Amino acid sequence: MDAKVWMYLAYLTVSIGLTVWVARALSRNGLVFLEDVFADKRLADAVNSLLVVGFYLLNLGYVTVAMKEADPVGDTSQALEQLSMKVGLVLLVLGALHFFNVFALGRYRRGRLRQQAAGHPPLAPIGYLPPQGGSRPVDPAGPTPGQTPLAPPR
């Protein structure tokens, strides 16, 4: 076998190994975070499983698409350089997906906590705001149908 085939085998071994290791670590350690985000253990377990499957599909898909190397591989040092470039890109994709997931789940969690802190729906409006151009003249006949009357002055 030539250096390019060995490089492909090493790339697949390292990339698949890293993907499996990161997926297991994120699944195991991220479950606590997901339970806090969703406030429901069953839902957190289900989302965790779905995230792991999506993680595998995206990363292994990227690994296989990025495997092809158009340039010839002349010697071992050139093969190692190309291998390190490919593995580095896989690591960047793994990190980007991780930070995207944490960001999206963090936003969801903040929204859920904000909604829980409110505890009640917002109050109904008691009037309307005048147009931006200036004050609105008061209609002595009262509000038109569908228009909320202004609150009496204090």
Backbone as a printed PyTorch tensor [residue, N CA C, xyz], in Angstrom:
tensor([[[  0.8420,  -1.1840,   0.0000],
         [  0.0000,   0.0000,   0.0000],
         [  0.8850,   1.2450,   0.0000]],

        [[  0.3940,   2.2780,  -0.6730],
         [  1.1780,   3.5110,  -0.7340],
         [  0.8430,   4.4260,   0.4430]],

        [[  1.5370,   5.5370,   0.5360],
         [  1.4000,   6.4560,   1.6680],
         [ -0.0040,   7.0640,   1.7440]],

        [[ -0.6440,   7.2450,   0.5940],
         [ -1.9720,   7.8550,   0.5930],
         [ -3.0040,   6.9250,   1.2360]],

        [[ -2.9160,   5.6360,   0.9720],
         [ -3.8460,   4.6730,   1.5710],
         [ -3.6340,   4.6170,   3.0820]],

        [[ -2.3730,   4.6360,   3.5130],
         [ -2.0980,   4.6390,   4.9490],
         [ -2.6250,   5.9140,   5.6060]],

        [[ -2.4940,   7.0170,   4.8870],
         [ -3.0130,   8.2710,   5.4140],
         [ -4.5310,   8.1970,   5.5620]],

        [[ -5.2140,   7.6390,   4.5640],
         [ -6.6720,   7.4850,   4.6520],
         [ -7.0640,   6.6150,   5.8430]],

        [[ -6.3590,   5.5150,   6.0240],
         [ -6.6810,   4.6100,   7.1420],
         [ -6.4430,   5.2960,   8.4900]],

        [[ -5.3370,   6.0120,   8.5880],
         [ -5.0570,   6.7260,   9.8340],
         [ -6.0930,   7.8200,  10.0630]],

        [[ -6.4730,   8.5240,   9.0150],
         [ -7.4760,   9.5950,   9.1190],
         [ -8.8050,   9.0240,   9.5980]],

        [[ -9.2480,   7.9450,   8.9960],
         [-10.5140,   7.3380,   9.4180],
         [-10.4480,   6.8450,  10.8560]],

        [[ -9.3490,   6.2110,  11.2200],
         [ -9.2040,   5.6890,  12.5840],
         [ -9.2480,   6.8170,  13.6070]],

        [[ -8.4530,   7.8550,  13.3910],
         [ -8.3820,   8.9670,  14.3380],
         [ -9.7080,   9.7380,  14.3650]],

        [[-10.2770,  10.0210,  13.2100],
         [-11.5040,  10.8160,  13.1500],
         [-12.6930,  10.0870,  13.7590]],

        [[-12.8420,   8.8250,  13.4470],
         [-13.9550,   8.0570,  14.0170],
         [-13.7500,   7.8830,  15.5180]],

        [[-12.5230,   7.6150,  15.9300],
         [-12.2340,   7.4960,  17.3610],
         [-12.5410,   8.7740,  18.1170]],

        [[-12.1190,   9.9150,  17.5590],
         [-12.4140,  11.2070,  18.2010],
         [-13.9130,  11.4810,  18.2460]],

        [[-14.6130,  11.1650,  17.1770],
         [-16.0550,  11.4030,  17.1310],
         [-16.7740,  10.5760,  18.1860]],

        [[-16.4180,   9.3110,  18.3180],
         [-17.0530,   8.4450,  19.3060],
         [-16.7290,   8.9310,  20.7170]],

        [[-15.4680,   9.2790,  20.9660],
         [-15.0640,   9.7320,  22.2950],
         [-15.7930,  11.0220,  22.6810]],

        [[-15.8370,  11.9990,  21.7620],
         [-16.5010,  13.2650,  22.0600],
         [-18.0020,  13.0480,  22.2420]],

        [[-18.6190,  12.2160,  21.4140],
         [-20.0650,  11.9620,  21.5410],
         [-20.3930,  11.3420,  22.8920]],

        [[-19.5930,  10.3890,  23.3250],
         [-19.8470,   9.7560,  24.6340],
         [-19.6510,  10.7560,  25.7750]],

        [[-18.5940,  11.5500,  25.6900],
         [-18.3390,  12.5320,  26.7520],
         [-19.4460,  13.5700,  26.8160]],

        [[-19.8740,  14.0610,  25.6590],
         [-20.9390,  15.0590,  25.6360],
         [-22.2670,  14.4640,  26.0930]],

        [[-22.5290,  13.2380,  25.7110],
         [-23.7770,  12.5890,  26.1050],
         [-23.8320,  12.3890,  27.6160]],

        [[-22.7410,  11.8980,  28.1600],
         [-22.6860,  11.6070,  29.6030],
         [-22.7280,  12.9020,  30.4360]],

        [[-21.9060,  13.8570,  30.0750],
         [-21.8060,  15.0780,  30.8660],
         [-22.8720,  16.1160,  30.5230]],

        [[-23.4180,  16.0460,  29.3270],
         [-24.4250,  17.0110,  28.9270],
         [-25.8140,  16.6890,  29.4310]],

        [[-26.0210,  15.4760,  29.9250],
         [-27.3480,  15.0890,  30.3990],
         [-27.7960,  15.9640,  31.5730]],

        [[-26.8840,  16.3020,  32.4620],
         [-27.2170,  17.1700,  33.5980],
         [-27.6820,  18.5330,  33.0840]],

        [[-26.9840,  19.0670,  32.1140],
         [-27.3520,  20.3490,  31.5160],
         [-28.7220,  20.2650,  30.8560]],

        [[-28.9720,  19.1840,  30.1090],
         [-30.2650,  19.0290,  29.4410],
         [-31.4070,  18.8850,  30.4360]],

        [[-31.1620,  18.2000,  31.5530],
         [-32.2080,  18.0820,  32.5760],
         [-32.5480,  19.4550,  33.1490]],

        [[-31.5540,  20.3180,  33.2880],
         [-31.8110,  21.6730,  33.7640],
         [-32.5230,  22.5030,  32.6970]],

        [[-32.1500,  22.3190,  31.4460],
         [-32.7600,  23.0800,  30.3570],
         [-34.2390,  22.7340,  30.2240]],

        [[-34.5600,  21.4560,  30.2330],
         [-35.9320,  21.0330,  29.9640],
         [-36.7630,  20.7990,  31.2170]],

        [[-36.1470,  20.6970,  32.3890],
         [-36.8410,  20.4660,  33.6530],
         [-37.7010,  19.2100,  33.6050]],

        [[-37.2800,  18.2300,  32.8190],
         [-38.0070,  16.9630,  32.6850],
         [-36.9910,  15.8990,  32.2850]],

        [[-36.7960,  14.8890,  33.1470],
         [-35.7550,  13.8830,  32.9090],
         [-36.0250,  13.0640,  31.6450]],

        [[-37.2850,  12.6580,  31.4290],
         [-37.5980,  11.8510,  30.2360],
         [-37.3260,  12.6310,  28.9620]],

        [[-37.7360,  13.8980,  28.9420],
         [-37.5000,  14.7270,  27.7690],
         [-36.0030,  14.9570,  27.5660]],

        [[-35.2730,  15.1740,  28.6480],
         [-33.8220,  15.3740,  28.5560],
         [-33.1340,  14.1280,  28.0030]],

        [[-33.5550,  12.9340,  28.4380],
         [-32.9830,  11.6900,  27.9070],
         [-33.2590,  11.5460,  26.4160]],

        [[-34.4810,  11.8590,  26.0100],
         [-34.8470,  11.7430,  24.5970],
         [-34.0550,  12.7290,  23.7420]],

        [[-33.9620,  13.9700,  24.1970],
         [-33.2120,  14.9800,  23.4420],
         [-31.7350,  14.6110,  23.3970]],

        [[-31.2090,  14.0840,  24.4920],
         [-29.8150,  13.6520,  24.5310],
         [-29.5500,  12.5790,  23.4750]],

        [[-30.4350,  11.5970,  23.3840],
         [-30.2740,  10.5390,  22.3790],
         [-30.3520,  11.1020,  20.9670]],

        [[-31.2860,  12.0120,  20.7390],
         [-31.3980,  12.6140,  19.4090],
         [-30.1670,  13.4530,  19.0640]],

        [[-29.6440,  14.1820,  20.0390],
         [-28.4350,  14.9690,  19.7900],
         [-27.2350,  14.0800,  19.4640]],

        [[-27.1360,  12.9330,  20.1380],
         [-26.0230,  12.0100,  19.8650],
         [-26.1320,  11.4650,  18.4440]],

        [[-27.3350,  11.0690,  18.0370],
         [-27.5130,  10.5460,  16.6820],
         [-27.1800,  11.6310,  15.6490]],

        [[-27.6840,  12.8370,  15.8480],
         [-27.3700,  13.9280,  14.9370],
         [-25.8870,  14.2490,  14.9060]],

        [[-25.2530,  14.1850,  16.0730],
         [-23.8170,  14.4330,  16.1780],
         [-23.0340,  13.4180,  15.3480]],

        [[-23.3930,  12.1260,  15.4870],
         [-22.7320,  11.0810,  14.6990],
         [-22.9580,  11.2950,  13.2080]],

        [[-24.1860,  11.5670,  12.8220],
         [-24.4830,  11.7340,  11.3990],
         [-23.7110,  12.9040,  10.7980]],

        [[-23.7280,  14.0330,  11.4670],
         [-23.0150,  15.1950,  10.9360],
         [-21.5070,  14.9820,  10.8850]],

        [[-20.9480,  14.4970,  11.9660],
         [-19.4930,  14.3630,  12.0150],
         [-18.9690,  13.2530,  11.1180]],

        [[-19.6120,  12.1140,  11.1550],
         [-19.1410,  11.0250,  10.2940],
         [-19.3960,  11.3440,   8.8270]],

        [[-20.4670,  12.0720,   8.5440],
         [-20.6890,  12.5290,   7.1750],
         [-19.5900,  13.4770,   6.7260]],

        [[-19.2190,  14.4020,   7.6050],
         [-18.1350,  15.3210,   7.2630],
         [-16.8140,  14.5690,   7.0890]],

        [[-16.5540,  13.6160,   7.9660],
         [-15.3110,  12.8410,   7.8840],
         [-15.2140,  12.1290,   6.5360]],

        [[-16.2930,  11.5190,   6.0960],
         [-16.2390,  10.7790,   4.8320],
         [-16.1480,  11.7190,   3.6320]],

        [[-16.8360,  12.8560,   3.6910],
         [-16.7620,  13.8050,   2.5720],
         [-15.3710,  14.4280,   2.4820]],

        [[-14.7810,  14.7190,   3.6170],
         [-13.4760,  15.3920,   3.6360],
         [-12.3000,  14.4230,   3.4790]],

        [[-12.5600,  13.1440,   3.3290],
         [-11.4710,  12.1690,   3.2700],
         [-10.6670,  12.2840,   1.9740]],

        [[-11.3000,  12.5510,   0.8610],
         [-10.6120,  12.5650,  -0.4220],
         [ -9.5350,  13.6400,  -0.4500]],

        [[ -8.3810,  13.2710,  -0.9140],
         [ -7.2540,  14.1840,  -1.0610],
         [ -6.8500,  14.2020,  -2.5260]],

        [[ -6.9890,  15.3680,  -3.1700],
         [ -6.6990,  15.4730,  -4.5960],
         [ -5.1990,  15.4940,  -4.8850]],

        [[ -4.4230,  16.0780,  -3.9710],
         [ -2.9810,  16.1830,  -4.1960],
         [ -2.3090,  14.8310,  -3.9730]],

        [[ -1.2770,  14.5460,  -4.7610],
         [ -0.5420,  13.2910,  -4.5300],
         [  0.2520,  13.3650,  -3.2220]],

        [[  0.4110,  12.2150,  -2.6090],
         [  1.1840,  12.1200,  -1.3670],
         [  2.5140,  11.4780,  -1.7250]],

        [[  3.5900,  12.2740,  -1.6320],
         [  4.8970,  11.7860,  -2.0520],
         [  5.6100,  10.9650,  -0.9880]],

        [[  5.6510,  11.4490,   0.2150],
         [  6.3820,  10.7510,   1.2660],
         [  5.5960,  10.7930,   2.5690]],

        [[  6.1700,  10.2010,   3.6100],
         [  5.4900,  10.0860,   4.8910],
         [  5.2550,  11.4480,   5.5380]],

        [[  6.2130,  12.3490,   5.4510],
         [  6.0300,  13.6590,   6.0800],
         [  4.9030,  14.4300,   5.4120]],

        [[  4.7890,  14.3460,   4.1220],
         [  3.6890,  15.0090,   3.4190],
         [  2.3460,  14.3700,   3.8070]],

        [[  2.3300,  13.0610,   3.9740],
         [  1.1080,  12.3600,   4.3930],
         [  0.6950,  12.8040,   5.7930]],

        [[  1.6690,  12.9640,   6.6950],
         [  1.3600,  13.4170,   8.0540],
         [  0.8380,  14.8530,   8.0670]],

        [[  1.3970,  15.6980,   7.2030],
         [  0.9210,  17.0720,   7.1190],
         [ -0.5250,  17.1170,   6.6400]],

        [[ -0.8380,  16.3640,   5.6240],
         [ -2.2070,  16.3330,   5.1170],
         [ -3.1530,  15.6920,   6.1380]],

        [[ -2.6620,  14.6670,   6.8290],
         [ -3.4640,  14.0170,   7.8640],
         [ -3.7690,  14.9930,   8.9960]],

        [[ -2.7690,  15.7600,   9.4200],
         [ -3.0080,  16.7080,  10.5150],
         [ -3.9900,  17.7990,  10.0870]],

        [[ -3.9400,  18.2180,   8.8460],
         [ -4.8880,  19.2080,   8.3480],
         [ -6.3080,  18.6450,   8.3790]],

        [[ -6.4860,  17.4330,   7.9440],
         [ -7.8060,  16.8130,   7.9250],
         [ -8.3400,  16.5820,   9.3390]],

        [[ -7.5120,  16.0820,  10.2280],
         [ -7.9470,  15.8330,  11.6030],
         [ -8.2440,  17.1660,  12.3040]],

        [[ -7.4460,  18.1840,  12.0250],
         [ -7.7030,  19.5050,  12.5890],
         [ -9.0490,  20.0550,  12.1520]],

        [[ -9.4070,  19.8670,  10.8990],
         [-10.7180,  20.3150,  10.4250],
         [-11.8480,  19.5480,  11.1010]],

        [[-11.6450,  18.2470,  11.3130],
         [-12.6550,  17.4510,  12.0230],
         [-12.8320,  17.9930,  13.4390]],

        [[-11.7340,  18.3090,  14.1190],
         [-11.8200,  18.8440,  15.4750],
         [-12.5180,  20.2000,  15.5010]],

        [[-12.2570,  21.0360,  14.5080],
         [-12.9410,  22.3280,  14.4350],
         [-14.4480,  22.1470,  14.2250]],

        [[-14.8320,  21.1900,  13.3800],
         [-16.2550,  20.9190,  13.1620],
         [-16.8920,  20.3970,  14.4470]],

        [[-16.1930,  19.4880,  15.1500],
         [-16.7130,  18.9810,  16.4210],
         [-16.9210,  20.1170,  17.4220]],

        [[-15.9540,  20.9950,  17.5330],
         [-16.0580,  22.1180,  18.4610],
         [-17.1570,  23.0920,  18.0690]],

        [[-17.2810,  23.3810,  16.7820],
         [-18.3220,  24.3050,  16.3270],
         [-19.7150,  23.7440,  16.6040]],

        [[-19.9120,  22.4570,  16.3410],
         [-21.2120,  21.8470,  16.6310],
         [-21.5130,  21.8740,  18.1220]],

        [[-20.5100,  21.6140,  18.9320],
         [-20.7100,  21.6250,  20.3810],
         [-21.1270,  23.0120,  20.8620]],

        [[-20.4120,  24.0440,  20.4290],
         [-20.7450,  25.3930,  20.8790],
         [-22.0930,  25.8560,  20.3390]],

        [[-22.4500,  25.4560,  19.1280],
         [-23.7700,  25.7930,  18.6040],
         [-24.8700,  25.1610,  19.4560]],

        [[-24.7030,  23.8850,  19.8010],
         [-25.7010,  23.2070,  20.6360],
         [-25.8230,  23.8660,  22.0060]],

        [[-24.6980,  24.1700,  22.6260],
         [-24.7320,  24.8030,  23.9510],
         [-25.3980,  26.1770,  23.8600]],

        [[-25.0800,  26.9380,  22.8230],
         [-25.6820,  28.2560,  22.6420],
         [-27.1970,  28.1430,  22.4650]],

        [[-27.6410,  27.2450,  21.5800],
         [-29.0800,  27.1010,  21.3150],
         [-29.8240,  26.6220,  22.5570]],

        [[-29.2730,  25.6460,  23.2590],
         [-29.9350,  25.1380,  24.4580],
         [-29.9180,  26.1820,  25.5780]],

        [[-28.8580,  26.9590,  25.6790],
         [-28.7940,  28.0270,  26.6740],
         [-29.8490,  29.0920,  26.4260]],

        [[-30.0620,  29.4410,  25.1680],
         [-31.1200,  30.4170,  24.8420],
         [-32.4900,  29.8660,  25.2010]],

        [[-32.7070,  28.5900,  24.8940],
         [-33.9880,  27.9650,  25.2330],
         [-34.1900,  27.9900,  26.7500]],

        [[-33.1470,  27.6630,  27.4880],
         [-33.2270,  27.6250,  28.9570],
         [-33.5250,  29.0080,  29.5180]],

        [[-32.8250,  30.0350,  29.0270],
         [-33.0690,  31.3990,  29.5010],
         [-34.5110,  31.8270,  29.2420]],

        [[-35.0400,  31.4860,  28.0760],
         [-36.4230,  31.8280,  27.7760],
         [-37.3950,  31.1170,  28.7010]],

        [[-37.1290,  29.8500,  28.9920],
         [-37.9910,  29.0860,  29.8950],
         [-37.9240,  29.6640,  31.3000]],

        [[-36.7280,  30.0030,  31.7780],
         [-36.5860,  30.5880,  33.1160],
         [-37.2340,  31.9620,  33.1970]],

        [[-37.1130,  32.7450,  32.1410],
         [-37.7320,  34.0640,  32.1190],
         [-39.2540,  33.9270,  32.1760]],

        [[-39.7820,  32.9490,  31.4730],
         [-41.2240,  32.7310,  31.4720],
         [-41.6980,  32.2600,  32.8480]],

        [[-40.9170,  31.4020,  33.4930],
         [-41.2870,  30.9370,  34.8370],
         [-41.2080,  32.0740,  35.8480]],

        [[-40.2440,  32.9550,  35.7070],
         [-40.0820,  34.0590,  36.6480],
         [-41.2420,  35.0490,  36.5340]],

        [[-41.7760,  35.1910,  35.3430],
         [-42.8920,  36.1180,  35.1590],
         [-44.1040,  35.6350,  35.9480]],

        [[-44.4090,  34.3560,  35.8800],
         [-45.4650,  33.7620,  36.6760],
         [-46.8750,  34.1130,  36.2620]],

        [[-47.0710,  35.1840,  35.5480],
         [-48.4160,  35.5630,  35.1370],
         [-48.3240,  36.2320,  33.7660]],

        [[-49.4310,  36.2050,  33.0310],
         [-49.3930,  36.8530,  31.7110],
         [-49.3230,  38.3660,  31.8580]],

        [[-48.8920,  39.0490,  30.8330],
         [-48.8140,  40.5100,  30.9130],
         [-50.2060,  41.1210,  31.0460]],

        [[-50.2700,  42.3270,  31.6030],
         [-51.5390,  43.0250,  31.7760],
         [-52.0840,  43.4750,  30.4340]],

        [[-53.4080,  43.5310,  30.3550],
         [-54.0500,  44.0210,  29.1370],
         [-53.8050,  45.5200,  29.0190]],

        [[-53.6820,  46.0450,  27.8070],
         [-53.4580,  47.4860,  27.6560],
         [-54.6950,  48.2700,  28.0820]],

        [[-54.4660,  49.4620,  28.6170],
         [-55.5820,  50.2970,  29.0470],
         [-55.7740,  51.4950,  28.1300]],

        [[-54.9880,  51.6190,  27.1090],
         [-55.1050,  52.7370,  26.1900],
         [-54.2910,  52.4600,  24.9500]],

        [[-54.0650,  53.4920,  24.1990],
         [-53.2350,  53.3550,  23.0260],
         [-52.2370,  54.4910,  23.0130]],

        [[-51.1550,  54.2810,  22.2760],
         [-50.1160,  55.2930,  22.1750],
         [-50.4270,  56.2260,  21.0160]],

        [[-50.1060,  57.5090,  21.1500],
         [-50.3370,  58.4220,  20.0260],
         [-49.3540,  58.1140,  18.9070]],

        [[-49.6750,  58.5130,  17.6830],
         [-48.7460,  58.3010,  16.5610],
         [-47.4390,  59.0310,  16.8090]],

        [[-46.4040,  58.6060,  16.1190],
         [-45.0620,  59.1600,  16.3050],
         [-44.9810,  60.6460,  15.9580]],

        [[-45.8240,  61.1310,  15.0600],
         [-45.7090,  62.5000,  14.5780],
         [-46.1050,  63.5530,  15.5960]],

        [[-46.7630,  63.2360,  16.6560],
         [-47.1740,  64.2280,  17.6340],
         [-48.3420,  63.6920,  18.4380]],

        [[-49.0070,  64.5940,  19.1340],
         [-50.1110,  64.1480,  19.9640],
         [-51.3550,  63.9490,  19.1120]],

        [[-52.2200,  63.1060,  19.5660],
         [-53.4460,  62.7870,  18.8540],
         [-54.5730,  63.6080,  19.4840]],

        [[-55.4050,  64.2460,  18.6650],
         [-56.5090,  65.0270,  19.2330],
         [-57.5140,  64.0920,  19.8990]],

        [[-58.1060,  64.5550,  20.9680],
         [-59.0900,  63.7770,  21.7000],
         [-60.4190,  63.8800,  20.9640]],

        [[-61.0480,  62.7440,  20.7350],
         [-62.3440,  62.7060,  20.0610],
         [-63.4280,  62.8350,  21.1150]],

        [[-64.2220,  63.9130,  21.1080],
         [-65.2340,  64.0900,  22.1460],
         [-66.3170,  63.0210,  22.0910]],

        [[-66.5160,  62.3770,  20.9380],
         [-67.5500,  61.3510,  20.8230],
         [-67.1110,  60.0400,  21.4620]],

        [[-65.8580,  59.9170,  21.8140],
         [-65.3700,  58.6780,  22.4160],
         [-64.6110,  57.8400,  21.4010]],

        [[-64.1540,  56.6870,  21.8300],
         [-63.3500,  55.8480,  20.9270],
         [-64.2130,  55.2110,  19.8400]],

        [[-63.5730,  54.9290,  18.7200],
         [-64.2520,  54.2290,  17.6330],
         [-64.3610,  52.7550,  17.9860]],

        [[-65.2710,  52.0100,  17.3260],
         [-65.3960,  50.5730,  17.6400],
         [-64.0640,  49.8590,  17.4640]],

        [[-63.7510,  49.0010,  18.4340],
         [-62.4970,  48.2460,  18.3980],
         [-61.3410,  48.9950,  19.0020]],

        [[-61.5260,  50.2370,  19.3860],
         [-60.4580,  51.0460,  19.9620],
         [-60.6480,  51.0710,  21.4760]],

        [[-59.5640,  50.8830,  22.1940],
         [-59.6150,  50.8910,  23.6470],
         [-59.5820,  52.3320,  24.1360]],

        [[-60.4820,  52.7190,  25.0340],
         [-60.4590,  54.1010,  25.5230],
         [-59.2170,  54.3530,  26.3640]],

        [[-58.8380,  55.6100,  26.3960],
         [-57.7040,  55.9980,  27.2300],
         [-58.1110,  55.9650,  28.6940]],

        [[-57.1450,  55.7470,  29.5430],
         [-57.4080,  55.7720,  30.9800],
         [-57.6810,  57.2100,  31.3790]],

        [[-58.5560,  57.4120,  32.3500],
         [-58.8480,  58.7950,  32.7700],
         [-57.6080,  59.4220,  33.3850]],

        [[-57.4470,  60.7490,  33.2090],
         [-56.2730,  61.4190,  33.7780],
         [-56.3410,  61.4040,  35.2940]],

        [[-55.1660,  61.4340,  35.9170],
         [-55.0860,  61.3720,  37.3860],
         [-54.8790,  62.7250,  37.9750]]])
